[in-house]
Amino acid sequence: MKGIFPIDKFRSLRTPFYYYDTRVLRDTLAAINSEMSRYDRFATHYAIKANANPKVLAIIRESGMGADCVSGGEIRAAIRAGFPASKIVFAGVGKADWEINLGLEYGIFCFNVESIPELEVINQLAAARDKVANIAFRINPDVGAHTHANITTGLAENKFGISMRDMDKVIDIALGMKNVRFIGLHFHIGSQILDMGDFIALCNRVNELQDKLEARHILVEHINVGGGLGIDYTHPNRQPIPAFKEYFATYAGQLKLRPHQTLHFELGRAVVGQCGSLISQVLYVKQGTKKKFAILDAGFTDLIRPALYQAYHKIENITSDEPVEAYDVVGPICESSDVFGKAIDLNGAKRGDLFALRSAGAYGEIMASGYNCRELPKGYTSDELI
Ligand SMILES: *Cc1c(COP(=O)(O)O)cnc(C)c1O
C-alpha cells in the first residue's frame, strides 16, 4: 500500500479500472448533510449523470439524497438503486415520449420542462394516463459561469431552458392545462464553478424573477438552483471535500426564499469527483526526440475529460519512488488528442508501473466509450478490495 491505494489488490485486477474510495465518498455525503442541515427546507438531489455505478449509487442513496435524472435510462438506474420516485427530478432539452411515460408511470416528483412543445407533450401523455404531472420550468437566467465554454449552460446562447422573456407566457399556458401542475422554477448555470460570485449572480436573478411572479400573485412551492459546485482537481489530497459550507451559506444568504418554499440543489461532480481514480498500467516508456512518453493502457475511451474539455487530472505514479522526471502521459488510442498531460513531473516510470489519474469520480466511468473496439473499464470500490 502506497499512500491511499491498496496496490497489492490492484495487482490482481485487469487495468485500466476505476477505483472508488468509499471513505472519501461517505465523508463527502456526511459533509453535505451536516452543512445542509443548518438550513430549513433545503433538499439535495444527486445528478446521476456524473456517475451511475450501482455501488456508488447505493451509497449515495443511503445518505438520503434524491436523484436528478436527464434520461429515461437514468430514471431506471435511480429506481434500481432504490431512490424513491418521490425524490426524482427529470431535466433535459429532448425528452422522448417513452422517457416521459416512464416518469409518469413511476410518478416522479417533477419534470423540469425546457420548452412549450415539451409542455404540450407532457400534458397530452399525462392526460392519456389520467394523471397530473408536476412540472417546473427551467429558466435560462442568462448568467455566465466562469468555467470552460463547453460546460456553461445558463447563457442565452446555450440550448438549455426557456428565456426569461417567455416565462410569463409559459406559466399562463401551463396554468390553463388540466394534466400538469406548475410547482416550481428550475435553473442550472454550468459546472466546475468555484467562484461563489457566479452563484450569487444566479440568486440575484432568481430574486428578480420571484418579484415579478409575486406581482402576478403567483407563488411557487419549489425553487431548484441546479448544481455546478466545483472540486479541487489540483489538490485532491489536501481538499477532498468541496466547499459545501460556503456553497449552502451563499444560497441561504443571497436567495430570498419565500415562506413555505423549498430550495432544491442538484449536485453531481461535487458528490463523486474526489472519491474516484482511474488506475492504469504503463505499457511502454518511449524516449522521443525532445521528451519522454509514458504510454498507458488507459486512453480517452476510459477518461475523456482531458481530450474533451482540456481538463486537468492530477497524475501519480503510485508504484515508484524513483527520482522525478517529466513525462508526456498518453493513451493508446489512434487520435492525437489522446493525451492525459504534458511535461508532468512523476516518479521515474517503467513498464508495469501503476498510474492513478485522480479526481476522476465524476464524468469518468460514465462517459467511457468503446471506440477502437475497446472494452469498457470496470469500477471497484475500496469496500470490495479489503
Ligand atoms: C449536469 C447537471 C447537474 C449537475 O452538475 P454538476 O456540475 O455535476 O454539479 C445538475 N443539474 C442539471 C440539470 C444538470 O444537467
Coordinates of C-alpha atoms and ligand atoms in Angstrom, one line a residue:
M1 CA 0.0 0.0 0.0
K2 CA 1.5 3.3 -1.1
G3 CA -0.5 6.2 0.4
I4 CA -4.2 5.8 -0.1
F5 CA -4.1 2.9 -2.6
P6 CA -4.2 -0.9 -2.0
I7 CA -1.5 -1.6 -4.5
D8 CA -1.3 -5.4 -3.8
K9 CA -5.0 -5.7 -4.5
F10 CA -4.7 -3.6 -7.7
R11 CA -2.0 -6.0 -9.0
S12 CA -4.6 -8.8 -9.3
L13 CA -7.1 -6.6 -11.3
R14 CA -7.1 -6.1 -15.1
T15 CA -6.2 -2.5 -15.9
P16 CA -7.5 0.1 -16.6
F17 CA -10.2 0.3 -14.0
Y18 CA -11.9 2.9 -11.8
Y19 CA -11.3 2.8 -8.0
Y20 CA -13.7 4.5 -5.7
D21 CA -12.6 5.3 -2.2
T22 CA -15.8 4.8 -0.2
R23 CA -14.4 6.6 2.9
V24 CA -14.0 9.8 0.8
L25 CA -17.5 9.4 -0.7
R26 CA -19.1 8.8 2.7
D27 CA -17.2 11.8 4.3
T28 CA -18.4 13.9 1.4
L29 CA -22.0 12.9 1.8
A30 CA -21.7 13.5 5.6
A31 CA -20.4 17.0 4.9
I32 CA -23.3 17.7 2.6
N33 CA -25.8 16.6 5.2
S34 CA -24.3 18.4 8.0
E35 CA -23.9 21.7 6.1
M36 CA -27.3 21.5 4.6
S37 CA -29.0 20.7 8.0
R38 CA -28.2 24.2 9.1
Y39 CA -31.0 25.5 6.9
D40 CA -34.7 24.8 6.8
R41 CA -36.3 23.4 3.7
F42 CA -33.1 22.6 1.7
A43 CA -33.2 19.4 -0.4
T44 CA -30.5 17.9 -2.4
H45 CA -30.6 15.6 -5.5
Y46 CA -27.6 13.7 -6.8
A47 CA -27.1 14.3 -10.5
I48 CA -26.9 10.7 -11.7
K49 CA -25.2 11.6 -14.9
A50 CA -21.9 12.3 -13.0
N51 CA -21.5 8.6 -12.1
A52 CA -24.1 5.8 -12.3
N53 CA -22.0 3.0 -11.0
P54 CA -24.5 0.9 -9.0
K55 CA -22.2 0.5 -6.0
V56 CA -21.6 4.3 -5.9
L57 CA -25.4 5.0 -6.3
A58 CA -26.2 2.6 -3.4
I59 CA -24.0 4.6 -1.0
I60 CA -25.4 7.9 -2.2
R61 CA -29.0 6.7 -1.9
E62 CA -28.3 5.7 1.8
S63 CA -27.4 9.3 2.5
G64 CA -30.9 10.3 1.8
M65 CA -30.4 12.4 -1.3
G66 CA -32.9 12.4 -4.1
A67 CA -31.9 11.9 -7.8
D68 CA -31.6 14.3 -10.7
C69 CA -32.1 12.5 -14.0
V70 CA -31.6 13.6 -17.6
S71 CA -32.8 10.5 -19.4
G72 CA -35.1 7.5 -19.1
G73 CA -32.1 5.3 -18.6
E74 CA -31.1 7.4 -15.6
I75 CA -34.6 7.2 -14.1
R76 CA -34.3 3.4 -14.3
A77 CA -30.8 3.5 -12.8
A78 CA -32.1 5.6 -9.9
I79 CA -35.1 3.4 -9.3
R80 CA -32.9 0.3 -9.4
A81 CA -30.6 1.8 -6.8
G82 CA -33.6 2.4 -4.5
F83 CA -34.1 6.2 -4.9
P84 CA -37.8 6.8 -4.2
A85 CA -39.7 8.1 -7.2
S86 CA -41.0 10.9 -5.0
K87 CA -37.4 12.3 -4.9
I88 CA -36.7 12.1 -8.6
V89 CA -36.5 15.2 -10.8
F90 CA -36.2 14.8 -14.6
A91 CA -34.5 17.5 -16.7
G92 CA -33.3 17.6 -20.4
V93 CA -34.0 19.5 -23.6
G94 CA -35.0 16.5 -25.5
K95 CA -37.2 14.1 -23.5
A96 CA -38.6 11.3 -25.7
D97 CA -42.2 10.1 -25.3
W98 CA -41.1 6.8 -23.7
E99 CA -39.0 8.7 -21.2
I100 CA -41.9 11.0 -20.3
N101 CA -44.2 7.9 -20.0
L102 CA -41.6 6.2 -17.7
G103 CA -41.5 9.3 -15.5
L104 CA -45.4 9.3 -15.4
E105 CA -45.6 5.6 -14.6
Y106 CA -43.2 5.9 -11.7
G107 CA -44.9 9.1 -10.5
I108 CA -41.6 11.0 -10.3
F109 CA -41.6 14.2 -8.2
C110 CA -41.1 16.7 -11.0
F111 CA -40.4 17.2 -14.7
N112 CA -38.1 20.2 -15.4
V113 CA -39.6 21.4 -18.6
E114 CA -37.5 23.2 -21.2
S115 CA -39.9 24.3 -24.0
I116 CA -43.6 24.9 -24.8
P117 CA -43.7 21.9 -27.2
E118 CA -42.4 19.7 -24.4
L119 CA -45.0 21.0 -22.1
E120 CA -47.7 20.2 -24.6
V121 CA -46.4 16.6 -25.0
I122 CA -46.2 16.0 -21.2
N123 CA -49.8 17.3 -20.8
Q124 CA -51.0 15.0 -23.6
L125 CA -49.2 11.9 -22.3
A126 CA -50.4 12.6 -18.8
A127 CA -54.0 13.0 -20.0
A128 CA -53.8 9.7 -21.8
R129 CA -52.9 8.1 -18.5
D130 CA -55.3 10.1 -16.5
K131 CA -52.5 11.6 -14.5
V132 CA -51.4 15.1 -13.4
A133 CA -47.6 15.7 -13.8
N134 CA -45.8 18.1 -11.5
I135 CA -43.7 20.4 -13.7
A136 CA -41.2 23.2 -13.1
F137 CA -39.9 25.4 -15.8
R138 CA -36.2 25.5 -16.5
I139 CA -35.5 29.2 -17.0
N140 CA -32.3 30.2 -18.8
P141 CA -31.2 33.0 -16.4
D142 CA -28.5 34.4 -18.9
V143 CA -25.9 34.2 -16.2
G144 CA -22.4 33.2 -17.2
A145 CA -20.3 30.8 -15.2
H146 CA -16.5 31.3 -15.1
T147 CA -15.7 27.8 -16.3
H148 CA -15.0 26.0 -19.6
A149 CA -17.2 27.1 -22.5
N150 CA -18.4 23.5 -23.1
I151 CA -19.8 23.4 -19.6
T152 CA -21.6 26.7 -19.3
T153 CA -25.4 26.2 -19.6
G154 CA -27.1 29.3 -18.4
L155 CA -26.3 31.8 -21.2
A156 CA -28.9 33.0 -23.7
E157 CA -26.8 31.4 -26.4
N158 CA -27.0 27.9 -24.8
K159 CA -29.7 25.4 -25.9
F160 CA -31.0 24.9 -22.4
G161 CA -34.2 26.3 -20.8
I162 CA -36.8 28.9 -21.5
S163 CA -35.9 32.5 -21.9
M164 CA -36.8 34.9 -19.1
R165 CA -38.8 36.9 -21.6
D166 CA -41.1 33.9 -22.2
M167 CA -41.5 33.0 -18.5
D168 CA -44.9 34.6 -18.0
K169 CA -46.3 33.2 -21.3
V170 CA -45.3 29.6 -20.5
I171 CA -46.7 29.8 -17.0
D172 CA -50.0 31.1 -18.3
I173 CA -50.1 28.2 -20.8
A174 CA -49.4 25.7 -18.0
L175 CA -52.0 27.2 -15.7
G176 CA -54.5 26.6 -18.4
M177 CA -53.7 22.9 -18.8
K178 CA -55.5 20.1 -16.9
N179 CA -52.8 17.4 -16.7
V180 CA -49.8 19.4 -15.5
R181 CA -49.4 21.1 -12.2
F182 CA -46.9 24.1 -12.2
I183 CA -44.9 23.8 -9.0
G184 CA -41.6 25.5 -9.4
L185 CA -38.7 27.2 -11.2
H186 CA -35.5 25.4 -12.2
F187 CA -32.1 26.8 -13.1
H188 CA -28.6 25.3 -13.8
I189 CA -25.8 27.6 -14.9
G190 CA -22.9 25.3 -15.5
S191 CA -20.4 23.0 -13.9
Q192 CA -17.0 23.1 -12.1
I193 CA -17.9 26.5 -10.6
L194 CA -15.5 27.7 -7.8
D195 CA -16.4 31.3 -7.7
M196 CA -19.3 31.9 -5.3
G197 CA -19.9 35.1 -7.3
D198 CA -21.4 33.0 -10.1
F199 CA -24.0 31.5 -7.7
I200 CA -24.7 35.0 -6.2
A201 CA -25.4 36.2 -9.8
L202 CA -27.9 33.4 -10.1
C203 CA -29.5 34.2 -6.7
N204 CA -30.0 37.8 -7.8
R205 CA -31.7 36.7 -11.0
V206 CA -34.0 34.3 -9.1
N207 CA -34.9 37.1 -6.7
E208 CA -35.8 39.3 -9.6
L209 CA -38.0 36.6 -11.2
Q210 CA -39.7 35.9 -7.9
D211 CA -40.6 39.6 -7.5
K212 CA -42.1 39.5 -11.0
L213 CA -44.1 36.4 -10.1
E214 CA -45.2 37.9 -6.8
A215 CA -46.5 41.0 -8.7
R216 CA -48.8 38.5 -10.5
H217 CA -49.8 36.8 -7.2
I218 CA -48.0 33.6 -8.3
L219 CA -46.1 31.7 -5.5
V220 CA -44.3 28.5 -6.5
E221 CA -43.5 25.9 -3.9
H222 CA -40.2 24.9 -5.2
I223 CA -37.0 26.7 -6.4
N224 CA -34.4 24.4 -7.9
V225 CA -31.0 26.1 -8.5
G226 CA -29.3 23.1 -10.1
G227 CA -25.7 22.0 -9.4
G228 CA -22.3 23.1 -10.6
L229 CA -20.2 23.3 -7.4
G230 CA -16.6 22.6 -8.5
I231 CA -13.8 20.5 -6.9
D232 CA -10.1 21.0 -6.4
Y233 CA -8.5 19.0 -9.2
T234 CA -5.0 20.3 -8.3
H235 CA -5.1 19.1 -4.6
P236 CA -7.3 16.1 -4.2
N237 CA -5.5 15.0 -1.0
R238 CA -5.4 18.4 0.6
Q239 CA -9.0 19.3 -0.4
P240 CA -11.0 16.1 -0.8
I241 CA -14.2 17.8 0.4
P242 CA -15.7 20.6 -1.8
A243 CA -16.7 23.9 -0.3
F244 CA -20.2 22.9 0.8
K245 CA -20.2 25.3 3.7
E246 CA -19.7 28.3 1.5
Y247 CA -22.0 27.0 -1.2
F248 CA -25.1 26.5 1.0
A249 CA -24.3 29.6 3.0
T250 CA -24.2 31.6 -0.2
Y251 CA -27.7 30.5 -1.2
A252 CA -29.0 30.8 2.3
G253 CA -27.7 34.4 2.5
Q254 CA -28.5 35.6 -1.0
L255 CA -31.6 33.8 -2.2
K256 CA -34.8 35.3 -0.8
L257 CA -36.8 32.2 -0.2
R258 CA -40.5 32.9 0.4
P259 CA -42.3 31.2 3.3
H260 CA -43.1 27.5 2.6
Q261 CA -40.8 27.4 -0.4
T262 CA -38.3 24.5 -0.6
L263 CA -34.9 25.1 -2.2
H264 CA -33.5 22.2 -4.2
F265 CA -29.9 21.5 -5.3
E266 CA -28.7 19.1 -7.9
L267 CA -25.1 18.2 -7.1
G268 CA -23.1 15.9 -9.3
R269 CA -19.4 16.5 -9.6
A270 CA -19.0 17.7 -6.0
V271 CA -20.5 14.5 -4.7
V272 CA -18.4 11.9 -6.5
G273 CA -15.5 13.7 -8.2
Q274 CA -12.8 13.2 -5.5
C275 CA -13.6 9.7 -4.5
G276 CA -12.6 8.2 -7.8
S277 CA -9.3 7.5 -9.6
L278 CA -8.6 5.8 -12.9
I279 CA -5.9 3.2 -12.4
S280 CA -3.8 2.4 -15.4
Q281 CA -0.6 0.5 -16.2
V282 CA 2.4 1.8 -18.0
L283 CA 2.8 -0.2 -21.2
Y284 CA 5.9 1.4 -22.5
V285 CA 8.2 4.3 -21.8
K286 CA 9.3 5.8 -25.0
Q287 CA 12.1 8.3 -25.5
G288 CA 11.1 10.8 -28.2
T289 CA 13.4 13.3 -29.8
K290 CA 12.6 16.0 -27.3
K291 CA 10.7 14.3 -24.5
K292 CA 9.8 11.1 -22.8
F293 CA 6.4 9.5 -23.2
A294 CA 4.7 7.3 -20.6
I295 CA 2.3 5.2 -22.7
L296 CA -0.7 3.9 -20.6
D297 CA -3.2 1.2 -21.2
A298 CA -5.9 3.8 -20.4
G299 CA -7.0 6.2 -23.1
F300 CA -9.7 8.8 -23.7
T301 CA -12.2 6.0 -24.1
D302 CA -11.8 5.5 -20.4
L303 CA -11.5 9.1 -19.3
I304 CA -12.5 11.7 -21.9
R305 CA -12.3 14.9 -19.9
P306 CA -8.8 15.9 -20.9
A307 CA -9.5 15.4 -24.6
L308 CA -13.0 16.9 -24.5
Y309 CA -12.6 19.9 -22.1
Q310 CA -8.8 20.2 -21.8
A311 CA -9.4 19.2 -18.2
Y312 CA -6.6 18.7 -15.7
H313 CA -6.3 15.5 -13.7
K314 CA -3.5 15.1 -11.2
I315 CA -1.4 12.1 -12.3
E316 CA 0.7 10.0 -9.9
N317 CA 3.0 7.0 -10.3
I318 CA 1.8 5.0 -7.3
T319 CA 4.3 2.2 -7.6
S320 CA 7.6 4.2 -7.9
D321 CA 9.9 6.1 -5.6
E322 CA 12.4 6.8 -8.3
P323 CA 13.7 10.4 -8.9
V324 CA 11.2 12.7 -10.5
E325 CA 11.3 13.2 -14.3
A326 CA 9.0 14.9 -16.8
Y327 CA 6.7 12.8 -19.0
D328 CA 4.0 13.3 -21.5
V329 CA 1.4 10.9 -20.3
V330 CA -0.6 9.4 -23.3
G331 CA -3.0 6.7 -24.1
P332 CA -3.1 4.0 -26.9
I333 CA -6.0 5.4 -28.9
C334 CA -5.3 6.4 -32.5
E335 CA -6.0 10.1 -32.0
S336 CA -3.6 12.9 -31.3
S337 CA -5.9 14.2 -28.6
D338 CA -5.4 11.0 -26.5
V339 CA -3.1 12.8 -24.1
F340 CA -3.7 13.0 -20.3
G341 CA -1.0 15.5 -19.5
K342 CA 2.2 17.1 -21.0
A343 CA 5.5 17.6 -19.2
I344 CA 4.1 16.0 -16.0
D345 CA 6.6 15.5 -13.1
L346 CA 6.4 11.9 -12.0
N347 CA 8.5 9.4 -10.1
G348 CA 10.6 7.6 -12.7
A349 CA 8.4 5.2 -14.7
K350 CA 9.0 1.8 -16.1
R351 CA 6.8 -0.8 -17.9
G352 CA 4.3 -2.3 -15.4
D353 CA 4.1 0.7 -13.1
L354 CA 0.6 1.8 -12.0
F355 CA -0.5 5.4 -12.5
A356 CA -3.5 7.0 -10.8
L357 CA -5.4 9.7 -12.5
R358 CA -7.0 11.4 -9.6
S359 CA -10.4 13.2 -9.1
A360 CA -11.9 11.0 -11.8
G361 CA -15.1 10.0 -10.0
A362 CA -17.3 12.4 -11.9
Y363 CA -17.8 12.3 -15.7
G364 CA -15.2 9.5 -15.9
E365 CA -16.5 5.9 -16.0
I366 CA -19.9 7.0 -17.1
M367 CA -18.5 8.7 -20.3
A368 CA -16.4 5.7 -21.3
S369 CA -16.8 4.5 -24.9
G370 CA -16.0 1.5 -27.0
Y371 CA -14.1 3.4 -29.6
N372 CA -11.3 1.3 -31.1
C373 CA -13.4 -1.7 -30.0
R374 CA -12.0 -1.2 -26.5
E375 CA -13.6 -2.8 -23.5
L376 CA -15.3 -0.5 -21.0
P377 CA -13.4 -0.1 -17.8
K378 CA -14.8 -1.7 -14.7
G379 CA -15.3 0.1 -11.4
Y380 CA -14.3 -1.2 -7.9
T381 CA -15.0 0.3 -4.5
S382 CA -12.5 0.2 -1.7
D383 CA -15.1 -1.9 0.3
E384 CA -14.8 -4.7 -2.2
L385 CA -11.0 -4.7 -2.2
I386 CA -10.5 -5.1 1.6
Ligands
LIG1 C1 -25.3 18.1 -15.1 C2 -26.4 18.7 -14.3 C3 -26.3 18.9 -12.9 C4 -25.0 18.5 -12.1 O1 -23.9 19.3 -12.4 P1 -22.6 19.2 -11.6 O2 -21.7 20.3 -12.2 O3 -22.0 17.9 -11.8 O4 -22.9 19.5 -10.2 C5 -27.3 19.4 -12.2 N1 -28.5 19.7 -12.9 C6 -28.6 19.6 -14.2 C7 -29.9 19.9 -14.9 C8 -27.6 19.1 -15.0 O5 -27.7 18.9 -16.3

